[in-house]
CSV table of C-alpha atoms and ligand atoms in Angstrom, one decimal:
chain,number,residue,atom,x,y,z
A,1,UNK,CA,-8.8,62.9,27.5
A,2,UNK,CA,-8.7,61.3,23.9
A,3,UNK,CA,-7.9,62.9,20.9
A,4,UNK,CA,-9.9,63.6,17.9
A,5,UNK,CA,-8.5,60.8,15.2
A,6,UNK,CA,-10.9,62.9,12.3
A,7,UNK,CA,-8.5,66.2,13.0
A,8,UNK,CA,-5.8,64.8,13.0
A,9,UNK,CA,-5.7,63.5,9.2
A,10,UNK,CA,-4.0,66.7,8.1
A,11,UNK,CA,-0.4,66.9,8.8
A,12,UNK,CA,0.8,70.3,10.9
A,13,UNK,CA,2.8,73.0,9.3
A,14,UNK,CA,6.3,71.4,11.0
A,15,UNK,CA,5.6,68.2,9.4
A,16,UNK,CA,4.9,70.0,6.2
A,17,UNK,CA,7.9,72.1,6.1
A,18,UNK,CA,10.4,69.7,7.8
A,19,UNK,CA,9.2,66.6,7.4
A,20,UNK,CA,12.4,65.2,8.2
A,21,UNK,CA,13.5,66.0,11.6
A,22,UNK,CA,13.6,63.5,14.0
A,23,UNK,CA,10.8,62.8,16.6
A,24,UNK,CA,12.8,62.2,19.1
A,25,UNK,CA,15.2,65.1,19.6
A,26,UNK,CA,14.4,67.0,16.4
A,27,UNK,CA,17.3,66.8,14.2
A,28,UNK,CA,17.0,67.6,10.8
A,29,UNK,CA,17.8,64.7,8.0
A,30,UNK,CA,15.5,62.0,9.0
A,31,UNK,CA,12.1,61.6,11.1
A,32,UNK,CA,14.1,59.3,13.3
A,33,UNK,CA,17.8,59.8,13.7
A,34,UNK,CA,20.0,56.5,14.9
A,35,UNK,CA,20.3,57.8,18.3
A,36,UNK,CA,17.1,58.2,19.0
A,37,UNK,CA,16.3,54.6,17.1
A,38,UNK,CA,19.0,53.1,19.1
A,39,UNK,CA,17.3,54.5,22.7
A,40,UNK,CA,13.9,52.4,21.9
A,41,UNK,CA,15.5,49.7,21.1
A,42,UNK,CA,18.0,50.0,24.1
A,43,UNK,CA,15.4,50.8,26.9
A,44,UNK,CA,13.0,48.6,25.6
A,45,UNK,CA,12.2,45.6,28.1
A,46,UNK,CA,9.3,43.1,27.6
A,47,UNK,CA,6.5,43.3,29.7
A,48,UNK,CA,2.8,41.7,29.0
A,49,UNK,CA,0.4,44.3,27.7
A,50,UNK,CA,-2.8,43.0,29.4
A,51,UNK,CA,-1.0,42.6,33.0
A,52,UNK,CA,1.7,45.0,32.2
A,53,UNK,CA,4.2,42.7,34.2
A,54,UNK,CA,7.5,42.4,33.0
A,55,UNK,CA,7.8,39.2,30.9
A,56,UNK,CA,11.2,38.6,29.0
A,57,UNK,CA,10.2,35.5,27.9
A,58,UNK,CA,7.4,36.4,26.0
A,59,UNK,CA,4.9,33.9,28.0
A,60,UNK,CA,2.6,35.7,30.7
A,61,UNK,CA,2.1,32.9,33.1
A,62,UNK,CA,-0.9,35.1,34.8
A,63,UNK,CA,-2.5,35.4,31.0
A,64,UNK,CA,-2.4,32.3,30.3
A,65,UNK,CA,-4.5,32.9,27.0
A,66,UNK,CA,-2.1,35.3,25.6
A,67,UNK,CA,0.6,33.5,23.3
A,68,UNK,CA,4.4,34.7,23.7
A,69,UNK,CA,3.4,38.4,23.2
A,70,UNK,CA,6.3,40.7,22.6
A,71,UNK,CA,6.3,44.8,22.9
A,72,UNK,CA,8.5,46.9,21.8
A,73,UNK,CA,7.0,50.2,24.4
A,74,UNK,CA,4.4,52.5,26.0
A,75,UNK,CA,2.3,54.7,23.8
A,76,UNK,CA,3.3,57.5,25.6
A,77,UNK,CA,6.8,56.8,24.9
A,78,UNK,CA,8.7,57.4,21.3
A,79,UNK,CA,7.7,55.0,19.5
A,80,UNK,CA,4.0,55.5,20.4
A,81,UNK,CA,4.5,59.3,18.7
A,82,UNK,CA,6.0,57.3,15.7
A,83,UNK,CA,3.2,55.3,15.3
A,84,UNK,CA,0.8,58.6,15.3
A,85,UNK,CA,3.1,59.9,13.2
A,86,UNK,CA,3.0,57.4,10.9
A,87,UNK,CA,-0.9,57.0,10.7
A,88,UNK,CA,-2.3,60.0,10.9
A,89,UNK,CA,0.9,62.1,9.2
A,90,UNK,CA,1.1,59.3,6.6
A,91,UNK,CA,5.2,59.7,7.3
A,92,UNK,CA,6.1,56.9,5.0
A,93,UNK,CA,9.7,57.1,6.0
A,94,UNK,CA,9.2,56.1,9.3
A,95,UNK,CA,8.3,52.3,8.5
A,96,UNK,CA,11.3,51.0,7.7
A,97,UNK,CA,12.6,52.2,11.5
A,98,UNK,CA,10.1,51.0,12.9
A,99,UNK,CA,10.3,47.6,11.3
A,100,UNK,CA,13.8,47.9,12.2
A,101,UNK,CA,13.2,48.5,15.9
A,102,UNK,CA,10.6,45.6,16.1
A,103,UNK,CA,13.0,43.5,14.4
A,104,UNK,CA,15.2,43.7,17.7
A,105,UNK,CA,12.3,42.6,19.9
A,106,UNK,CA,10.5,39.8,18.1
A,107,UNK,CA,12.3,36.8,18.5
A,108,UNK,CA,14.1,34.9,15.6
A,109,UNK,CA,11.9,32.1,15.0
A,110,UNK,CA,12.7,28.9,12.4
A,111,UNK,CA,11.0,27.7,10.0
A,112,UNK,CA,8.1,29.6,7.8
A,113,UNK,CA,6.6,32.4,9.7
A,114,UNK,CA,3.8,34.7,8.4
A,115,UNK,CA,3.2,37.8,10.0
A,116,UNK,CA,-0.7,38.9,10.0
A,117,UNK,CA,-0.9,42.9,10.2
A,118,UNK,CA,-4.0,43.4,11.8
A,119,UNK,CA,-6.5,44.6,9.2
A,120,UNK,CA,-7.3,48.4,9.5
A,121,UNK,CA,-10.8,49.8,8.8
A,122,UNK,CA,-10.9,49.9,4.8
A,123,UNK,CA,-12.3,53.9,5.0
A,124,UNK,CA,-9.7,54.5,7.0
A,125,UNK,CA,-7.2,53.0,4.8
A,126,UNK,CA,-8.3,55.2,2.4
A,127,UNK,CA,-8.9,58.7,4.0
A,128,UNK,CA,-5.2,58.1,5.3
A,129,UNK,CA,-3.7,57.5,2.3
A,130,UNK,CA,-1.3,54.1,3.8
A,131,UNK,CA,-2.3,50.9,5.8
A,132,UNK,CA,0.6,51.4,8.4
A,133,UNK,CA,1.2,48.3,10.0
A,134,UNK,CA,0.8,46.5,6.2
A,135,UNK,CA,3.8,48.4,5.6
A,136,UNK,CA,5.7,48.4,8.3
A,137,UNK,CA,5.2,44.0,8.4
A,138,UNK,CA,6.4,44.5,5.0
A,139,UNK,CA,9.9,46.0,5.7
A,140,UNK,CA,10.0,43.2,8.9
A,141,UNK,CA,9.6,40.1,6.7
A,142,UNK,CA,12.2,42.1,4.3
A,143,UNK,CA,15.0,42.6,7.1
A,144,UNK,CA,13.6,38.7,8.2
A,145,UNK,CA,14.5,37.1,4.8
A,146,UNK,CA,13.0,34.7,2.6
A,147,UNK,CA,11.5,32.6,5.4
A,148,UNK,CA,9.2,35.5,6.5
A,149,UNK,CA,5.7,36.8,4.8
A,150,UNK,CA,3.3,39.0,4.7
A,151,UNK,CA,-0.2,37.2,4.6
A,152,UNK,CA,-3.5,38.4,5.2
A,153,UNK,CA,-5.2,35.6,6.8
A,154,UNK,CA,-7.5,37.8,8.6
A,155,UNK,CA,-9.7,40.2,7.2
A,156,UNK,CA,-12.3,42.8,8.8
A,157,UNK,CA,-15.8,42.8,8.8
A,158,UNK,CA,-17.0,46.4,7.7
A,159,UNK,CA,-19.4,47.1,10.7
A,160,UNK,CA,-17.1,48.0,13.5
A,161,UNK,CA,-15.5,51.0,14.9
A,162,UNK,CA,-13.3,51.1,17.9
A,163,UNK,CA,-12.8,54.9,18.0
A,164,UNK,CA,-15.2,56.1,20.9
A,165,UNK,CA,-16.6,53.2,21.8
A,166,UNK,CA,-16.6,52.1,25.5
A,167,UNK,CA,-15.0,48.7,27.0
A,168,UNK,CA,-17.3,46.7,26.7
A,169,UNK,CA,-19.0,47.6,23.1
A,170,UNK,CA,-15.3,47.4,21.8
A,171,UNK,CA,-15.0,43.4,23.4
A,172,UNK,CA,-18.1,42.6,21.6
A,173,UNK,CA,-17.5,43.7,18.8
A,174,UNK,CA,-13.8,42.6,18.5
A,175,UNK,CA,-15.5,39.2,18.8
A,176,UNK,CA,-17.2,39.7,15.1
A,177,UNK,CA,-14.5,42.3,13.7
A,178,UNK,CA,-12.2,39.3,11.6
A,179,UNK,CA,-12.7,36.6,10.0
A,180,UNK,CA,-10.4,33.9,7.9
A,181,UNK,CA,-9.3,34.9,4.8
A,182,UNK,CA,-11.6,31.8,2.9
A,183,UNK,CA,-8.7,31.7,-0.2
A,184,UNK,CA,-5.9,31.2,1.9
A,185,UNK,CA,-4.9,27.8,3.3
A,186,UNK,CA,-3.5,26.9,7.2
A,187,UNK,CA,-0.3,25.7,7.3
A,188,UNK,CA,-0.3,23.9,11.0
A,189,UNK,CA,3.9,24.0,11.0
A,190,UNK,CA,3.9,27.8,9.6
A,191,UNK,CA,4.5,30.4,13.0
A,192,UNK,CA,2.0,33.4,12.5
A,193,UNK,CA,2.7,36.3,14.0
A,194,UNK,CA,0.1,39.0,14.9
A,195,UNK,CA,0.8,42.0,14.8
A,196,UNK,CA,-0.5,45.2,15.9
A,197,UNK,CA,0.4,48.7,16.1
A,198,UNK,CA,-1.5,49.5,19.6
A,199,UNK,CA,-3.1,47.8,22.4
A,200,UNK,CA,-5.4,49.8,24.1
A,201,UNK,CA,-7.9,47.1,25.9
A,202,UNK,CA,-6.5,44.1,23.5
A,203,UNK,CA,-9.8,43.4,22.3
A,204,UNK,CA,-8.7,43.1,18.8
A,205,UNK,CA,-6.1,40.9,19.4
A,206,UNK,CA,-7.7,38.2,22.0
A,207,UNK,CA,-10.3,37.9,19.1
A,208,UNK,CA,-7.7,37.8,16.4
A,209,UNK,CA,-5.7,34.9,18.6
A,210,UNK,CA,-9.0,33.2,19.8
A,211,UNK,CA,-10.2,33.4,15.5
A,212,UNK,CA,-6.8,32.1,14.7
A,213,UNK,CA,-6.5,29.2,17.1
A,214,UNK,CA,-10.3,27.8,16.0
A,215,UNK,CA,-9.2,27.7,12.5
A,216,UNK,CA,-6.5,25.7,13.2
A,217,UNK,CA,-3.3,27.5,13.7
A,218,UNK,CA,-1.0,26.0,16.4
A,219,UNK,CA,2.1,28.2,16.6
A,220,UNK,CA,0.4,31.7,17.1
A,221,UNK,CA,3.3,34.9,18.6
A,222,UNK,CA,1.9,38.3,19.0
A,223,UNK,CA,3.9,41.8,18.1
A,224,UNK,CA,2.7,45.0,18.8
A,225,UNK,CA,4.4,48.6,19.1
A,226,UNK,CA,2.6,50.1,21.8
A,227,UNK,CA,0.6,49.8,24.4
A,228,UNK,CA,-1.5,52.1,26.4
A,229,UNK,CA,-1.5,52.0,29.9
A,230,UNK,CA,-4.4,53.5,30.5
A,231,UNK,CA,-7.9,52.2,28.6
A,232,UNK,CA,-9.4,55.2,27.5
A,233,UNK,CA,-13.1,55.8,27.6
B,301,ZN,ZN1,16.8,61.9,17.4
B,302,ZN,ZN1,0.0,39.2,31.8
């Protein structure tokens, strides 16, 4: 059964009163205390979110159109809560963790590397208060260094809405949700990195790669928190 996303804008009284206790074992001080920061990053393992085959390198040989894809869990696991948490809570502090933890899973790559958050819906931008993964890219390129941007070479087309649709509308119309940014340029030796805070049926992010690749980009990775094993309806 699927959640509501339009009741859950409003934080709970917990988050109001404490809303510094960690989501993992909840210890007061922070929303993510080391130890629990340090078990994500420990257990994490790579595995390919479309196949769901474990895949250190990066590279699913059975999906062959997925470029090295790297993940840091499940959505039902800890760092799927964080990303709810984040969203719909608007708990700020939990970025720079998360950034943190993704920084252990995406390989270091040379060169210049833009990372492309994922556009979110603009209205829901807005009614939340934060664009999530905007920030959390942010604090990545930060721990990254100088060689690492933000860019926002993709942007959304206003019509579409993934929340409730089935399968098969979401596929079609991830095919028409981005488009290139037109006042940004390609760079063909820049590594861009798309990233994502879940996969659910990775309809976003095939068209994001496939939108990517016919513009010209040739070194394209993909990042994404968490993935859900199940595709909900
Ligand atoms: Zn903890
Ligand atoms: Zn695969």
């Amino acid at each position: 059964m699927g959640f509501n996303v339009n009741n859950t804008t409003f934080p709970n009284l917990l988050d109001l009163l404490f809303p510094h206790y960690c989501r993992g074992c909840g210890a007061l001080g922070s929303p993510l205390c080391r130890r629990c920061k340090n078990d994500i990053i420990f257990s994490s393992s790579n595995f390919c979110p479309n196949c769901k085959d474990f895949c250190p390198s990066g590279k699913c040989t059975k999906c062959s159109f997925l470029p090295p894809t790297f993940v840091v869990g499940n959505r039902t696991d800890l760092i799927g809560k964080l990303v709810y948490d984040l969203k719909f809570y608007s708990v700020r502090a939990l970025a720079e963790p998360m950034a943190e933890i993704l920084d252990t899973v995406v390989p270091k790559i040379g060169g210049d590397v833009a990372i492309i958050p994922l556009p979110t819906i603009r209205s829901h931008v807005r009614q939340r208060g934060l664009d999530h993964t905007n920030i959390i890219a942010r604090h990545f390129s930060k721990i990254r260094g100088d060689k690492y941007s933000v860019v926002h070479l993709l942007c959304r087309n206003n019509h579409t809405i993934q929340v409730g649709a089935d399968r098969e509308t979401r596929l079609k119309q991830a095919d028409s949700a981005y488009y290139i940014n037109p006042k940004l340029a390609i760079d063909s030796d820049t590594t861009y990195i798309v990233f994502d805070d879940i996969w659910t049926t990775g309809a976003s992010i095939k068209a994001a790669v496939k939108l990517l690749k016919s513009a010209g980009v040739k070194k394209i990775l993909v990042a994404i928190l968490a993935v859900s094993r199940v595709d909900k309806k």
